[in-house]
Short mmCIF file of C-alpha atoms in Angstrom, two decimals:
data_model
loop_
_atom_site.label_atom_id
_atom_site.label_comp_id
_atom_site.label_asym_id
_atom_site.label_seq_id
_atom_site.Cartn_x
_atom_site.Cartn_y
_atom_site.Cartn_z
CA ASN A 1 0.00 0.00 0.00
CA PRO A 2 1.53 3.33 -1.00
CA VAL A 3 2.55 5.49 1.95
CA ARG A 4 4.49 8.18 0.05
CA VAL A 5 4.00 9.57 -3.44
CA TYR A 6 6.82 11.43 -5.19
CA THR A 7 6.50 13.15 -8.52
CA GLY A 8 9.20 14.76 -10.59
CA SER A 9 12.16 13.97 -12.82
CA PHE A 10 14.18 11.40 -10.93
CA MET A 11 15.62 9.56 -13.92
CA THR A 12 15.46 10.81 -17.46
CA ALA A 13 16.72 9.72 -20.84
CA LEU A 14 17.72 11.98 -23.70
CA ASP A 15 14.64 12.90 -25.73
CA MET A 16 12.50 10.29 -24.00
CA THR A 17 8.85 11.13 -23.45
CA GLY A 18 6.49 9.25 -21.18
CA PHE A 19 6.43 8.39 -17.52
CA SER A 20 7.54 5.76 -15.08
CA ILE A 21 6.02 4.34 -11.92
CA THR A 22 8.29 2.81 -9.30
CA LEU A 23 7.15 0.96 -6.19
CA CYS A 24 9.50 0.25 -3.31
CA ALA A 25 8.96 -1.69 -0.10
CA VAL A 26 9.86 0.48 2.89
CA ASP A 27 10.18 0.07 6.61
CA SER A 28 10.01 2.76 9.30
CA ALA A 29 13.78 3.39 9.16
CA ARG A 30 13.73 4.01 5.41
CA LEU A 31 10.66 6.25 5.73
CA ALA A 32 12.45 8.27 8.40
CA ARG A 33 15.39 8.81 6.05
CA LEU A 34 13.10 9.77 3.18
CA ASP A 35 11.21 12.19 5.44
CA ALA A 36 14.33 13.81 6.96
CA PRO A 37 14.78 17.53 6.32
CA THR A 38 17.02 18.32 3.37
CA GLY A 39 18.32 21.34 1.56
CA ALA A 40 18.47 19.50 -1.75
CA PRO A 41 16.69 21.83 -4.18
CA ALA A 42 15.38 19.04 -6.42
CA TRP A 43 13.93 16.87 -3.65
CA PRO A 44 10.15 16.96 -4.11
CA VAL A 45 7.38 17.89 -1.77
CA VAL A 46 5.94 14.58 -0.60
CA ALA A 47 2.32 13.51 -0.53
CA ARG A 48 1.87 11.32 2.52
CA THR A 49 -0.95 8.87 2.09
CA VAL A 50 -2.83 6.35 4.11
CA SER A 51 -4.23 3.67 1.89
CA VAL A 52 -6.75 1.05 2.80
CA PRO A 53 -6.69 -2.00 0.57
CA ALA A 54 -9.97 -3.04 -0.99
CA PRO A 55 -10.90 -6.63 -0.28
CA VAL A 56 -10.31 -8.94 -3.21
CA PRO A 57 -13.00 -11.56 -3.71
CA LYS A 58 -11.97 -15.20 -3.60
CA SER A 59 -11.43 -16.75 -7.01
CA ALA A 60 -12.19 -20.30 -8.02
CA LEU A 61 -9.07 -20.04 -10.18
CA THR A 62 -6.80 -19.86 -7.15
CA ASP A 63 -7.01 -22.01 -4.05
CA GLY A 64 -4.73 -19.80 -2.02
CA ASP A 65 -1.67 -21.98 -2.64
CA ASP A 66 -1.36 -21.44 -6.40
CA GLU A 67 -0.56 -17.87 -7.37
CA ASP A 68 -0.51 -18.81 -11.06
CA PRO A 69 -2.58 -21.97 -11.61
CA VAL A 70 -2.12 -21.89 -15.40
CA ALA A 71 1.67 -22.04 -15.01
CA SER A 72 1.31 -24.67 -12.28
CA ALA A 73 -0.95 -26.84 -14.45
CA LYS A 74 1.55 -26.69 -17.30
CA ALA A 75 4.45 -27.48 -14.97
CA ARG A 76 2.59 -30.51 -13.58
CA GLY A 77 1.91 -31.73 -17.11
CA ASP A 78 -1.86 -31.45 -16.78
CA ALA A 79 -3.83 -32.01 -19.98
CA PRO A 80 -5.14 -28.88 -21.73
CA LYS A 81 -8.82 -28.11 -21.17
CA PRO A 82 -10.75 -27.36 -24.37
CA PRO A 83 -13.68 -24.96 -24.09
CA THR A 84 -17.09 -26.57 -23.56
CA THR A 85 -19.31 -23.58 -24.37
CA ASP A 86 -19.75 -21.20 -27.28
CA VAL A 87 -18.47 -18.40 -25.01
CA GLY A 88 -15.31 -20.39 -24.31
CA ALA A 89 -14.75 -21.18 -27.98
CA PHE A 90 -15.21 -17.51 -28.88
CA ALA A 91 -12.86 -16.43 -26.07
CA LYS A 92 -10.16 -18.80 -27.32
CA LYS A 93 -10.54 -17.54 -30.89
CA ALA A 94 -10.38 -13.91 -29.69
CA ILE A 95 -7.26 -14.53 -27.58
CA LEU A 96 -5.47 -16.30 -30.41
CA GLY A 97 -6.51 -13.57 -32.87
CA ALA A 98 -5.25 -10.82 -30.57
CA ALA A 99 -1.98 -12.69 -30.05
CA GLU A 100 -1.50 -13.02 -33.80
CA MET A 101 -2.15 -9.31 -34.35
CA LEU A 102 0.32 -8.38 -31.61
CA LYS A 103 3.01 -10.52 -33.22
CA MET A 104 2.31 -8.94 -36.59
CA ALA A 105 2.60 -5.46 -35.02
CA GLU A 106 5.96 -6.14 -33.34
CA ASP A 107 8.08 -4.19 -35.83
CA ALA A 108 5.70 -1.20 -35.93
CA LEU A 109 5.45 -1.06 -32.13
CA THR A 110 9.23 -1.28 -31.78
CA ASP A 111 9.72 1.47 -34.37
CA ALA A 112 7.25 3.79 -32.64
CA ASP A 113 8.69 3.08 -29.19
CA THR A 114 12.22 3.68 -30.45
CA LYS A 115 11.16 7.21 -31.38
CA VAL A 116 9.50 8.04 -28.05
CA GLY A 117 10.75 5.49 -25.56
CA ASP A 118 13.27 2.75 -25.02
CA GLY A 119 12.36 0.59 -28.01
CA ASP A 120 11.13 -2.51 -26.21
CA CYS A 121 7.38 -2.19 -26.79
CA GLY A 122 7.25 -4.53 -29.79
CA THR A 123 9.28 -7.30 -28.20
CA THR A 124 7.35 -6.95 -24.93
CA HIS A 125 4.01 -7.37 -26.72
CA ALA A 126 5.31 -10.23 -28.87
CA ARG A 127 6.54 -12.02 -25.74
CA GLY A 128 3.10 -11.60 -24.20
CA ALA A 129 1.44 -12.85 -27.39
CA HIS A 130 3.57 -16.00 -27.43
CA ALA A 131 2.74 -16.65 -23.77
CA LEU A 132 -0.99 -16.26 -24.46
CA GLU A 133 -0.74 -18.79 -27.28
CA GLU A 134 1.08 -21.22 -24.99
CA ASP A 135 -1.33 -20.74 -22.06
CA VAL A 136 -4.73 -20.43 -23.74
CA ASP A 137 -5.52 -24.15 -23.65
CA TYR A 138 -4.98 -24.20 -19.87
CA MET A 139 -7.17 -21.16 -19.16
CA PRO A 140 -10.75 -21.34 -17.83
CA LEU A 141 -12.17 -20.20 -21.17
CA ASP A 142 -15.80 -20.90 -20.22
CA GLU A 143 -15.71 -18.62 -17.13
CA PRO A 144 -15.21 -14.97 -18.19
CA SER A 145 -14.26 -13.59 -14.76
CA GLU A 146 -11.80 -16.43 -14.11
CA LEU A 147 -10.46 -16.04 -17.64
CA ALA A 148 -9.73 -12.37 -16.96
CA LEU A 149 -7.64 -13.39 -13.93
CA ALA A 150 -5.80 -16.05 -15.93
CA LEU A 151 -5.03 -13.53 -18.69
CA GLY A 152 -3.65 -11.12 -16.09
CA MET A 153 -1.43 -13.84 -14.62
CA THR A 154 -0.06 -14.75 -18.04
CA VAL A 155 0.68 -11.10 -18.76
CA ARG A 156 2.31 -10.67 -15.35
CA ARG A 157 4.55 -13.67 -15.92
CA SER A 158 5.52 -12.97 -19.52
CA MET A 159 5.60 -9.23 -20.13
CA GLY A 160 7.94 -6.76 -18.54
CA GLY A 161 8.21 -3.03 -18.81
CA THR A 162 5.48 -0.48 -18.34
CA SER A 163 3.10 -2.29 -20.69
CA GLY A 164 3.16 -5.51 -18.74
CA ALA A 165 2.54 -3.76 -15.43
CA LEU A 166 -0.33 -1.70 -16.80
CA TYR A 167 -2.02 -4.66 -18.49
CA ASP A 168 -1.65 -6.75 -15.36
CA ILE A 169 -3.25 -4.04 -13.21
CA PHE A 170 -6.19 -3.50 -15.55
#
């Protein structure tokens, strides 16, 4: 839970536009050092927050022991689970179609990100697309809410960078 929020230019790259979010685990000693008075002209004014986490409903996808049941099922060698409903079949087709489009867009995304960022957007999305293709048969395709969680877990595991974090959150 965030307890301090800092904004400003802490790390920049030549001609790079965009933003970055960094999270850091802190204890009371580190907070005391961060809160200590300083004459450093660039040190920002700090927004101190008190956050209360929202309860997360239990998911049938996780039993509390498995953080990523899709990865666990694959590691155990479980058999893939084909969809049993029209919704599941459509979901699988949509996931595979989106993955294919992301792979096809790799060069264009990389080119655009090279101009305004660090140039990893295309490879990040292609890596996520490949992981979706590998995981889709182990996902709960017939249960939309559980499928959304499984998609998030695949993205979390496979994609790095800002894109991966944002897709995992939303």
